[in-house]
Amino acid sequence: MNFIILGAILFYALSMTGYLFYFFLQKDNLQKTGYYLFAAGFLFHSFNIFSDFKTLGVIPVLNLGQTLIFTGWTIAGVFLLFQKKYNLKILGIYTAPLVTLITAVGSCFPSEVATVDTLFKNFWLILHIITIFIGESAFALACGVGILYLLQEHAIKTKKHRFFLKRLPSLEMLDSAGYASIVSGFTFTSIGLAAGIIYAKLAWGRFWSWDPKEVWSVITWLVYAVLLHERLLAGWRGKKTAVMAIIGFFIMMFTFLGVNLLLPGHHGDFTKW
Amino acid sequence: MNPLSILLIGLNHNTAPVELREQMAFSTDEAKKAVNNLCLSGDISEVLLASTCNRMEILMAVKNRSEAVDTAKKCISRIKDILINDFEKALYVHEGDNAVRHLFRVASSLDSMMVGEPQISGQIKQAYHLAAREKTMGVILNRLMHRAFFVAKRVRTETGIGDHAVSISYAAVELGKKIFGSLENKSVLLIGAGEMAELAVEHLIRNKTKKIVVANRTFENGVELAERFNGTAIRYEEIYTSMVSADIVISSTGSPDLIITRAQIKKIMKARKNRPIFFIDIALPRDIDPAINRLSNSYVYDIDDLKDVIDENINDRNNESVKAERIVDEAVVNFRKWHEGLGVVPTIVALRSRIDEMADRELKKTVQALNLSENNIEAVQKMMGSFINKILHDPIIFLKKNGCNDNNSVYLDTVKKLFNIDH
């Protein structure tokens, strides 16, 4: 545990408070404050990631603590980009607590790394890690947007919860933002899976080895593929997309962490602690 | 002598029953006559009269309060042909700060029956234009009215008072925006006719909806209505097919039964590829099956639902009005400062110090540039002092004499403007 990551967590937590106040009081300045605090947290966080990268020579995902911290970092980065493009002001109410939690939990694990395998310095592996993390961060945002969509839809349908109706953006906006994050998530995870398969061939001599992580990754990928397919052809939108985005995210979480912790396989190091 | 004092007499929905308010409503011609008559009386220098269905207000700058009130009452009684005794009890009289505050509150819709309703500021502007055309306002009321518009604008932009929908059509538009984001390029289907439905359509058009389609059991009526909205008319039987492309459906028919059922919409949603559709059911009894609201991506609001939305918005408005009152209080204080400064003595003092200040500044520059000796500086200072005295002598005499006369505020205000003396 070091002070830089503590700084990042502190700023994320402050940002979370800013967004909470924004949610209740609806003052644009509070949202801006939350956003800038979040960006400050991201700066600290980035510094931490890059200094780890420099000392280790590889992307710091060698144990569970590092992996979580890295996850928090990519979610934060994707959120900042997403915010710039969609200006979905309220999304911080989901992202700030999520990033704070992931990063804080990650920083509680011991960070010592025993050995650095030279295999980690392969181009395909680096590409695999980066794209998979970005893709999964986009799915995490899609899940958040989906939750907001369901809340807003519920408010409009039941005609009672004016509290949410007033505070959340329009269904159309949530739907298109959710769709956009699923499309980008899908694109990145597709690249990531392809890079992973190529790397498997280089490292272990075969593309596919029925490792549980591999199987679950493909299942996750298929869930999102079905979602996109149905949206384009059968016009799945609104509530269905939102529910699927949330379910997809939980399946992804299982693939990401559950498989490693519960089932044996060659991604073991990645979540060792 | 003191500047003219501000006096306001009037009645509103709180003090007068509707019958009396109807009796007291001034037409444009009557208002014209009233302001001109009042201005002719010696006690009243400036007048403005505003009359709406909920209120009648006469704003005046007067020399003598009680006489002005009497004159105004007599004038009302004469023009509206009503006994003073019949309306006297409903009248309120405000003076000075209270009058200013009352005007600001009225202009920013804080005193309205429906707090925050937007029409009032337009009505006050009309009253202002009438008085301006009739030249019954002077410096004081002019300034006061401009302040009132400014306060109204601040209240509208800085508080949530104007945000909330208080009419059925506002509420419908607000909900539409929560579903579709923007209403731009959305198409609207109007089934039937009726004042409220047409109002809602007009409101939607103002929000840049793309296409208006009108269906009516009597095709000719539909055509007529469609022309008014620059839309197209369709036959009543076509409504189901046209719902495939419509985004907002407003229904207001006299039909005793439901005209759109859940089963129909279920089919239509497939054809629409689940694009959201918003039904606004203004009819009583209802036209649209409420069960449609349970289908995904379709939303149904009937008249009761919209009324609930409105009730809650009214609540919010009342909360926001606390903020608005603070803005009004600030403005009242600022206006008082300006008004007090209109006195002759403060104006002369301000004028004198403004010139002295300029002279000092120039003197310093000259002294620095020329490197003068003590004696020379003193001489120059003396020269400047007597120069200023000579220049200001006549204007000050003039202000002292005319400033106390009839309409002193014009001269005082002009002097302030000429010399850029801060208000």
XYZ file of C-alpha atoms in Angstrom:
696
model
C 0.000 0.000 0.000
C 1.438 3.371 -0.925
C 0.483 6.992 -0.621
C -0.148 7.587 -4.293
C -2.894 5.017 -4.467
C -4.285 6.365 -1.195
C -4.444 9.795 -2.806
C -6.320 8.353 -5.741
C -8.808 6.622 -3.446
C -9.276 9.807 -1.437
C -10.091 11.849 -4.543
C -12.446 9.168 -5.853
C -14.235 9.147 -2.513
C -14.533 12.941 -2.549
C -15.817 12.776 -6.099
C -18.387 10.244 -4.972
C -19.565 12.680 -2.304
C -19.772 15.424 -4.929
C -21.923 13.264 -7.157
C -24.140 12.290 -4.242
C -24.776 15.921 -3.425
C -25.371 16.601 -7.106
C -27.925 13.834 -7.230
C -29.947 15.319 -4.395
C -29.454 19.016 -4.918
C -29.216 19.078 -8.716
C -26.679 21.881 -8.916
C -24.497 21.710 -12.000
C -21.486 22.998 -10.105
C -21.560 19.969 -7.849
C -21.464 17.691 -10.860
C -18.486 19.597 -12.236
C -16.719 19.391 -8.890
C -17.371 15.662 -8.776
C -16.021 15.295 -12.276
C -12.816 17.237 -11.611
C -12.193 15.416 -8.347
C -12.619 12.188 -10.227
C -10.126 13.333 -12.861
C -7.674 14.245 -10.078
C -8.090 10.755 -8.624
C -7.433 9.337 -12.070
C -4.178 11.321 -12.331
C -2.870 9.840 -9.080
C -4.093 6.455 -10.143
C -2.332 6.709 -13.522
C 0.871 7.741 -11.812
C 0.643 4.662 -9.629
C 0.003 2.359 -12.585
C 2.891 3.801 -14.615
C 5.361 3.621 -11.746
C 4.394 -0.028 -11.179
C 4.799 -0.630 -14.884
C 8.255 0.902 -14.761
C 9.473 -1.170 -11.820
C 7.951 -4.446 -13.036
C 8.491 -3.941 -16.743
C 5.066 -5.468 -17.393
C 1.466 -4.378 -16.991
C 0.798 -4.657 -13.243
C -1.785 -7.436 -13.179
C 0.330 -10.064 -11.469
C -1.826 -10.618 -8.410
C -5.366 -9.935 -7.260
C -4.522 -6.587 -5.669
C -2.822 -5.269 -8.784
C -5.558 -6.609 -11.000
C -8.274 -4.819 -9.061
C -6.322 -1.567 -9.020
C -5.791 -1.880 -12.755
C -9.496 -2.588 -13.260
C -10.408 0.517 -11.291
C -8.032 2.515 -13.447
C -9.450 1.363 -16.771
C -13.036 1.897 -15.622
C -12.088 5.407 -14.512
C -10.372 6.132 -17.830
C -13.205 4.776 -19.941
C -15.681 6.731 -17.829
C -13.786 9.984 -18.354
C -13.761 9.444 -22.117
C -17.394 8.417 -22.117
C -18.349 11.464 -20.093
C -16.636 13.723 -22.595
C -18.560 12.199 -25.450
C -22.026 11.705 -23.932
C -22.110 14.182 -21.087
C -24.313 11.820 -19.122
C -23.903 13.900 -15.986
C -25.527 11.542 -13.567
C -23.445 8.467 -14.476
C -20.813 9.479 -11.905
C -23.248 8.461 -9.184
C -22.569 4.884 -10.330
C -18.952 5.083 -11.503
C -17.404 7.037 -8.632
C -18.492 4.578 -5.907
C -17.643 1.601 -8.130
C -14.119 2.818 -8.858
C -13.586 3.857 -5.239
C -14.649 0.428 -4.030
C -12.614 -1.599 -6.532
C -9.486 0.472 -6.029
C -9.810 0.484 -2.256
C -10.326 -3.291 -2.091
C -7.419 -3.776 -4.510
C -5.109 -1.683 -2.383
C -5.822 -3.832 0.678
C -4.186 -6.894 -0.815
C -0.426 -7.371 -0.454
C 1.358 -6.121 -3.551
C 4.573 -8.145 -3.450
C 5.264 -10.007 -6.651
C 7.469 -13.067 -6.492
C 8.682 -13.552 -10.042
C 8.014 -11.882 -13.318
C 7.632 -14.384 -16.085
C 9.252 -13.288 -19.348
C 6.123 -14.550 -21.081
C 4.444 -11.393 -19.817
C 6.445 -9.229 -22.155
C 4.821 -10.559 -25.299
C 3.047 -8.076 -27.608
C -0.076 -10.223 -27.990
C -0.403 -10.608 -24.286
C -0.111 -6.875 -23.693
C -2.703 -6.224 -26.397
C -4.902 -8.938 -24.882
C -4.757 -7.447 -21.399
C -5.311 -3.852 -22.451
C -8.216 -4.471 -24.805
C -9.930 -6.929 -22.477
C -9.748 -4.478 -19.593
C -11.047 -1.594 -21.701
C -13.848 -3.739 -23.073
C -14.858 -4.934 -19.636
C -14.818 -1.378 -18.306
C -17.194 -0.390 -21.089
C -19.469 -3.274 -20.091
C -19.313 -2.085 -16.496
C -20.534 1.342 -17.628
C -23.232 -0.273 -19.770
C -24.449 -2.030 -16.647
C -24.593 1.277 -14.762
C -26.447 2.971 -17.583
C -28.802 -0.017 -17.684
C -29.562 0.374 -13.974
C -30.311 4.071 -14.493
C -32.522 3.163 -17.448
C -34.532 0.712 -15.373
C -34.970 3.259 -12.583
C -36.143 5.934 -14.985
C -38.424 3.597 -16.882
C -39.946 2.426 -13.635
C -40.515 6.044 -12.620
C -42.276 6.863 -15.867
C -44.368 3.705 -15.919
C -45.524 3.740 -12.337
C -46.097 7.510 -12.489
C -45.129 7.741 -8.838
C -41.408 8.121 -8.368
C -41.041 11.685 -9.452
C -37.819 11.840 -7.435
C -36.030 9.794 -10.087
C -38.006 11.168 -12.994
C -36.674 14.630 -12.312
C -33.099 13.597 -11.698
C -32.399 11.055 -14.384
C -31.930 11.830 -18.067
C -34.325 10.757 -20.788
C -34.844 7.117 -21.683
C -33.694 7.789 -25.206
C -30.393 9.175 -23.996
C -29.816 6.312 -21.556
C -30.715 3.768 -24.195
C -28.346 5.156 -26.798
C -25.525 5.683 -24.291
C -25.951 2.101 -23.058
C -25.954 0.817 -26.608
C -22.817 2.784 -27.436
C -20.960 1.378 -24.449
C -22.016 -2.162 -25.305
C -20.830 -1.725 -28.886
C -17.458 -0.406 -27.783
C -17.171 -3.037 -25.066
C -17.947 -5.722 -27.583
C -15.409 -4.391 -30.073
C -12.614 -4.296 -27.515
C -13.355 -7.682 -25.966
C -13.473 -9.214 -29.453
C -10.015 -7.864 -30.216
C -8.893 -8.987 -26.769
C -10.157 -12.540 -27.237
C -8.509 -12.775 -30.647
C -5.209 -11.527 -29.223
C -5.545 -14.023 -26.363
C -6.053 -16.895 -28.765
C -3.016 -15.906 -30.812
C -0.983 -15.604 -27.634
C -2.137 -19.076 -26.534
C -0.825 -20.495 -29.767
C 2.548 -18.781 -29.249
C 2.869 -19.677 -25.569
C 1.339 -23.133 -25.361
C 1.301 -24.221 -28.965
C -2.450 -24.379 -29.410
C -5.235 -21.877 -29.949
C -7.765 -23.449 -27.648
C -7.348 -25.666 -24.609
C -10.837 -25.828 -22.989
C -9.546 -23.948 -20.017
C -12.560 -22.784 -17.907
C -11.525 -19.172 -18.344
C -11.568 -19.598 -22.098
C -14.954 -21.245 -22.071
C -16.524 -18.600 -19.850
C -14.986 -15.812 -21.883
C -16.647 -17.140 -24.987
C -19.946 -17.495 -23.103
C -19.734 -13.871 -22.021
C -18.846 -12.793 -25.522
C -21.818 -14.719 -26.896
C -24.227 -13.069 -24.448
C -23.267 -9.651 -25.734
C -23.230 -10.886 -29.323
C -26.819 -12.094 -28.934
C -27.792 -8.778 -27.369
C -26.391 -6.794 -30.272
C -27.806 -9.152 -32.847
C -31.298 -8.929 -31.376
C -31.118 -5.202 -31.151
C -30.178 -4.814 -34.775
C -32.619 -7.369 -36.144
C -35.550 -7.678 -33.769
C -35.379 -4.161 -32.364
C -34.575 -5.161 -28.805
C -34.282 -1.925 -27.027
C -35.099 -0.145 -23.841
C -35.810 -2.403 -20.923
C -34.649 -5.624 -22.575
C -31.282 -4.163 -23.508
C -30.903 -2.690 -20.044
C -31.677 -5.992 -18.322
C -29.337 -7.854 -20.653
C -26.557 -5.353 -20.009
C -26.880 -5.990 -16.284
C -27.037 -9.783 -16.654
C -24.128 -9.698 -19.086
C -22.090 -7.743 -16.595
C -22.673 -10.307 -13.863
C -21.681 -13.161 -16.167
C -18.604 -11.147 -17.072
C -17.786 -10.609 -13.396
C -17.935 -14.352 -12.902
C -15.644 -14.910 -15.876
C -13.324 -12.241 -14.620
C -13.035 -13.225 -10.961
C -15.306 -16.163 -10.177
C -13.644 -18.539 -12.590
C -10.204 -17.779 -11.189
C -11.215 -18.138 -7.600
C -13.459 -21.189 -7.980
C -12.132 -23.114 -10.936
C -8.551 -24.086 -11.816
C -6.941 -22.735 -14.971
C -4.095 -20.881 -16.594
C -5.174 -17.400 -15.567
C -4.375 -18.334 -11.967
C -1.541 -15.886 -11.340
C -3.701 -13.056 -12.302
C -5.772 -13.277 -9.134
C -3.242 -14.837 -6.777
C -3.035 -13.408 -3.260
C -37.247 68.322 -0.685
C -37.831 64.604 -0.987
C -38.321 62.931 -4.299
C -41.735 61.665 -5.231
C -42.851 58.670 -3.255
C -44.029 55.466 -4.823
C -47.564 54.347 -4.206
C -49.393 51.278 -5.392
C -53.049 50.526 -5.041
C -54.769 47.498 -6.394
C -56.688 44.333 -5.798
C -56.037 40.717 -6.671
C -57.402 37.203 -6.409
C -56.730 37.169 -2.672
C -58.596 40.324 -1.824
C -61.429 40.395 -4.327
C -63.933 37.752 -5.437
C -64.077 36.902 -9.097
C -67.268 38.961 -9.727
C -65.567 42.075 -8.456
C -62.408 41.349 -10.421
C -64.513 41.020 -13.554
C -66.134 44.342 -12.848
C -62.797 45.994 -12.240
C -61.054 44.676 -15.344
C -59.809 47.563 -17.509
C -59.856 47.289 -21.280
C -56.980 48.909 -23.137
C -59.063 51.996 -23.865
C -60.198 52.301 -20.275
C -56.660 51.898 -19.039
C -55.528 54.619 -21.432
C -58.227 56.932 -20.154
C -57.402 56.131 -16.537
C -53.671 56.794 -16.746
C -54.212 60.069 -18.606
C -56.866 61.243 -16.146
C -54.741 60.387 -13.147
C -51.749 62.155 -14.605
C -53.750 65.347 -14.946
C -54.326 65.570 -11.220
C -51.760 67.657 -9.390
C -50.857 65.036 -6.783
C -49.816 62.324 -9.173
C -46.773 62.750 -11.394
C -46.379 59.316 -12.926
C -48.858 56.483 -13.455
C -49.024 52.956 -14.774
C -52.057 50.688 -14.743
C -51.995 46.930 -15.133
C -55.142 44.893 -15.356
C -55.455 41.128 -15.851
C -58.198 38.693 -15.036
C -56.691 38.123 -11.600
C -55.616 41.585 -10.617
C -55.720 45.322 -11.127
C -52.772 47.414 -10.046
C -52.198 51.155 -10.258
C -48.610 52.193 -9.730
C -47.933 55.876 -9.121
C -45.225 58.331 -8.188
C -46.983 60.867 -5.994
C -46.404 63.991 -3.976
C -49.179 63.530 -1.492
C -50.169 60.062 -0.490
C -53.675 60.398 0.860
C -54.866 62.760 -1.818
C -53.440 60.528 -4.507
C -55.294 57.526 -3.087
C -58.546 59.458 -3.114
C -57.990 60.649 -6.662
C -57.258 57.126 -7.828
C -60.351 55.719 -6.170
C -62.532 58.385 -7.696
C -61.016 57.778 -11.071
C -61.678 54.028 -10.890
C -65.212 54.642 -9.758
C -65.837 57.040 -12.644
C -64.348 54.966 -15.412
C -65.671 51.587 -14.284
C -68.975 53.088 -13.201
C -68.883 51.466 -9.782
C -69.384 52.929 -6.315
C -66.251 53.453 -4.251
C -67.899 51.631 -1.349
C -68.313 48.543 -3.508
C -64.642 47.998 -4.119
C -62.875 49.947 -1.409
C -62.632 47.003 0.965
C -60.854 44.842 -1.599
C -58.180 47.454 -2.260
C -54.696 47.335 -0.827
C -52.442 50.361 -0.662
C -48.654 49.951 -0.553
C -46.145 52.709 -0.225
C -42.396 53.041 -0.698
C -40.469 49.794 -0.262
C -43.678 47.826 0.135
C -45.010 49.109 -3.154
C -41.720 48.294 -4.879
C -41.662 44.824 -3.379
C -45.240 44.189 -4.376
C -44.538 45.197 -7.957
C -41.430 42.993 -8.154
C -43.335 40.060 -6.753
C -46.165 40.531 -9.219
C -43.793 40.871 -12.175
C -41.873 37.733 -11.245
C -45.080 35.789 -10.828
C -44.659 35.239 -7.099
C -47.985 36.847 -6.364
C -49.861 34.915 -9.028
C -52.689 32.560 -8.261
C -50.528 29.858 -9.871
C -47.040 30.788 -8.673
C -44.597 30.875 -11.555
C -47.108 31.050 -14.389
C -45.399 32.829 -17.265
C -48.189 35.030 -18.665
C -47.959 37.720 -16.026
C -44.650 39.165 -17.178
C -46.114 39.709 -20.644
C -49.145 41.405 -19.143
C -46.974 43.730 -17.079
C -44.968 44.555 -20.191
C -48.176 45.483 -21.991
C -49.096 47.823 -19.153
C -45.632 49.343 -19.369
C -45.897 49.887 -23.117
C -49.305 51.491 -22.740
C -48.025 53.928 -20.136
C -44.949 54.606 -22.252
C -47.072 55.366 -25.316
C -49.323 57.648 -23.298
C -46.232 59.262 -21.762
C -47.603 58.927 -18.248
C -44.363 57.576 -16.807
C -41.348 59.585 -15.779
C -37.875 58.725 -14.597
C -38.966 56.958 -11.462
C -41.541 54.557 -12.845
C -39.427 53.951 -15.913
C -36.528 52.895 -13.803
C -38.771 50.937 -11.459
C -40.352 49.017 -14.317
C -36.997 48.159 -15.835
C -35.870 46.898 -12.467
C -39.059 44.837 -12.258
C -38.347 43.189 -15.620
C -34.809 42.524 -14.534
C -35.939 40.933 -11.277
C -38.478 38.828 -13.146
C -35.764 37.591 -15.462
C -33.442 36.764 -12.602
C -36.173 34.880 -10.805
C -36.973 32.957 -13.954
C -33.392 31.985 -14.708
C -31.967 31.530 -11.228
C -34.770 29.669 -9.532
C -36.697 26.632 -10.599
C -39.935 28.550 -10.544
C -40.383 28.613 -14.291
C -39.263 25.014 -14.816
C -42.266 23.180 -13.715
C -45.167 22.342 -15.846
C -48.461 23.606 -14.547
C -50.707 22.959 -17.481
C -51.706 19.661 -19.009
C -49.853 20.441 -22.203
C -46.692 21.496 -20.375
C -46.792 18.302 -18.353
C -47.235 16.242 -21.506
C -44.262 17.908 -23.164
C -42.141 17.461 -20.067
C -42.905 13.740 -19.952
C -42.312 13.427 -23.671
C -38.864 14.857 -23.170
C -38.137 12.314 -20.444
C -38.986 9.567 -22.895
C -37.593 10.857 -26.167
C -34.910 13.243 -25.008
C -35.697 15.906 -27.531
C -39.041 16.169 -29.283
C -37.402 17.370 -32.451
C -38.381 15.348 -35.493
C -40.937 13.298 -33.588
C -44.262 12.772 -35.270
C -47.565 13.356 -33.560
C -50.911 11.709 -34.181
C -53.971 13.553 -32.917
C -57.148 11.513 -32.705
C -60.321 13.544 -32.255
C -60.364 17.201 -31.338
C -60.894 19.436 -28.352
C -59.416 22.514 -26.786
C -57.023 20.759 -24.463
C -55.783 18.337 -27.109
C -55.214 21.142 -29.587
C -53.342 23.129 -26.970
C -51.110 20.139 -26.366
C -50.427 19.804 -30.089
C -49.538 23.489 -30.323
C -47.148 23.009 -27.478
C -45.526 20.059 -29.169
C -45.142 22.039 -32.386
C -43.343 24.716 -30.428
C -40.926 21.973 -29.419
C -40.161 21.335 -33.081
C -42.001 18.094 -33.643
C -41.787 17.115 -37.262
C -45.111 15.846 -38.494
C -48.667 16.302 -37.278
C -51.291 13.815 -38.420
C -54.928 14.391 -37.547
C -57.622 11.725 -37.540
C -61.254 12.545 -36.985
C -64.459 10.582 -37.382
C -65.640 13.376 -39.640
C -62.910 13.632 -42.211
C -63.698 17.253 -43.086
C -63.166 18.379 -39.496
C -59.882 16.555 -39.483
C -58.778 18.344 -42.644
C -59.660 21.698 -41.156
C -57.731 21.005 -37.981
C -54.772 19.599 -39.884
C -54.533 22.772 -41.917
C -54.277 24.783 -38.756
C -51.306 22.731 -37.619
C -49.754 22.520 -41.039
C -50.228 18.783 -40.875
C -52.029 16.088 -42.781
C -55.438 14.554 -42.197
C -56.119 10.843 -42.401
C -59.324 8.812 -42.293
C -60.346 7.463 -38.919
C -59.812 3.868 -40.053
C -56.189 4.610 -40.786
C -55.150 5.352 -37.221
C -53.763 1.866 -36.610
C -51.477 1.923 -39.605
C -50.360 5.458 -38.862
C -49.421 4.462 -35.328
C -46.558 2.478 -36.787
C -44.771 5.717 -37.538
C -46.168 8.045 -34.859
C -44.163 8.732 -31.711
C -46.707 10.659 -29.699
C -50.416 9.869 -29.847
C -52.867 12.329 -28.355
C -56.380 11.055 -28.091
C -59.424 13.121 -27.334
C -62.541 11.579 -28.820
C -66.071 11.396 -27.480
C -66.110 7.648 -27.823
C -67.740 5.818 -24.875
C -65.399 2.825 -25.307
C -61.690 2.310 -25.613
C -60.561 2.957 -29.174
C -57.024 1.633 -28.842
C -56.504 -1.714 -27.150
C -53.521 -3.549 -25.784
C -53.705 -6.300 -28.409
C -53.541 -3.764 -31.224
C -50.547 -2.004 -29.790
C -48.768 -5.273 -29.157
C -48.878 -5.926 -32.875
C -47.939 -2.390 -33.713
C -44.907 -2.468 -31.409
C -43.508 -5.322 -33.450
C -43.936 -3.363 -36.644
C -42.307 -0.352 -34.954
C -39.318 -2.476 -33.988
C -40.040 -1.454 -30.408
C -39.354 2.210 -30.918
C -40.947 3.965 -27.934
C -44.441 5.390 -28.256
C -46.142 7.824 -25.887
C -49.924 7.957 -25.520
C -51.596 10.988 -24.029
C -55.207 10.222 -23.263
C -57.122 13.430 -22.730
C -60.543 11.906 -23.342
C -63.128 11.224 -20.662
C -64.129 8.406 -20.663
C -60.752 7.133 -21.692
C -59.831 6.215 -25.265
C -56.675 4.274 -24.618
C -56.441 1.008 -22.767
C -54.365 1.696 -19.611
C -52.951 -1.826 -19.904
C -50.892 -0.571 -22.826
C -48.681 1.126 -20.261
C -47.484 -2.328 -19.214
C -46.147 -3.151 -22.678
C -42.480 -2.383 -22.980
C -41.481 0.845 -24.681
C -45.019 2.174 -24.672
C -46.195 4.722 -22.158
C -49.709 5.849 -21.383
C -50.664 8.920 -19.400
C -54.287 9.841 -18.918
C -55.701 13.096 -17.678
C -55.528 12.086 -14.005
C -51.881 11.096 -14.300
C -51.075 14.426 -15.882
C -52.946 16.230 -13.120
C -50.817 14.434 -10.542
C -47.693 15.625 -12.332
C -49.002 19.160 -12.222
C -49.850 19.008 -8.526
C -46.368 17.929 -7.650
C -44.843 20.619 -9.809
C -46.891 23.250 -8.040
C -45.439 22.022 -4.787
C -41.904 22.373 -6.104
C -42.654 25.839 -7.325
C -43.711 26.969 -3.932
C -40.411 25.735 -2.523
C -38.420 27.596 -5.118
C -40.253 30.782 -4.346
C -38.242 31.146 -1.129
C -35.177 31.731 -3.275
C -37.119 34.100 -5.461
C -38.193 36.181 -2.460
C -34.553 36.724 -1.596
C -33.844 38.041 -5.086
C -36.796 40.375 -4.744
C -35.591 41.657 -1.355
C -32.184 42.447 -2.797
C -33.717 44.355 -5.672
C -35.939 46.342 -3.322
C -32.920 47.508 -1.331
C -31.042 48.477 -4.496
C -33.962 50.431 -5.806
C -34.370 52.257 -2.529
C -30.743 53.376 -2.715
C -31.237 54.784 -6.174
C -34.507 56.424 -5.236
C -33.072 58.082 -2.148
C -30.154 59.354 -4.214
C -32.629 61.233 -6.337
C -32.845 63.964 -3.650
C -31.361 67.350 -4.528
C -28.702 67.451 -1.819
C -27.246 63.983 -2.447
C -27.072 64.764 -6.130
C -25.193 68.013 -5.582
C -22.784 66.338 -3.169
C -22.153 63.525 -5.604
C -21.651 65.943 -8.479
C -19.206 68.028 -6.499
C -17.110 65.080 -5.388
C -17.095 63.597 -8.853
C -15.582 66.769 -10.309
C -13.138 67.173 -7.407
C -11.981 63.643 -7.960
C -11.322 64.293 -11.645
C -9.464 67.500 -10.877
C -7.272 65.762 -8.303
C -6.314 63.068 -10.723
C -5.348 65.517 -13.452
C -3.501 67.703 -10.993
C -1.354 64.802 -9.852
C -0.375 64.013 -13.419
C 0.600 67.606 -14.142
C 2.591 67.955 -10.939
C 4.530 64.826 -11.679
C 5.272 65.826 -15.249
C 6.323 69.443 -14.523
C 8.184 68.913 -11.272
C 6.626 72.073 -9.751
C 7.660 73.724 -6.523
C 5.435 73.764 -3.406
C 4.310 77.323 -4.077
C 3.438 76.652 -7.659
C 1.443 73.564 -6.738
C -0.567 75.580 -4.270
C -1.301 78.198 -6.913
C -2.457 75.647 -9.429
C -4.647 73.993 -6.807
C -6.241 77.299 -5.956
C -6.885 78.037 -9.596
C -8.530 74.662 -10.086
C -10.704 75.073 -7.012
C -12.103 78.389 -8.125
C -12.502 77.091 -11.660
C -14.626 74.196 -10.389
C -16.684 76.568 -8.280
C -17.366 78.793 -11.261
C -18.328 75.894 -13.479
C -20.642 74.277 -10.945
C -22.190 77.497 -9.709
C -24.971 77.760 -12.258
C -25.855 74.069 -12.420
C -26.129 73.913 -8.634
C -28.325 77.006 -8.480
C -30.435 75.498 -11.221
C -30.803 72.197 -9.402
C -31.643 73.906 -6.127
C -34.350 75.940 -7.782
C -35.822 73.574 -10.369
C -34.900 70.414 -8.573
C -37.469 71.278 -5.940
C -40.047 72.116 -8.511
C -42.637 69.977 -10.070
C -40.841 67.109 -11.691
C -37.418 67.376 -10.156
C -36.401 63.814 -10.788
C -35.917 64.409 -14.509
C -33.212 67.018 -13.922
C -31.604 65.071 -11.146
C -31.510 61.948 -13.213
C -30.152 63.801 -16.228
C -27.340 65.310 -14.202
C -26.456 61.904 -12.868
C -26.382 60.455 -16.329
C -24.393 63.365 -17.819
C -21.671 63.085 -15.226
C -21.856 59.357 -14.890
C -22.559 59.560 -11.177
C -23.033 56.093 -9.836
C -26.541 55.082 -8.967
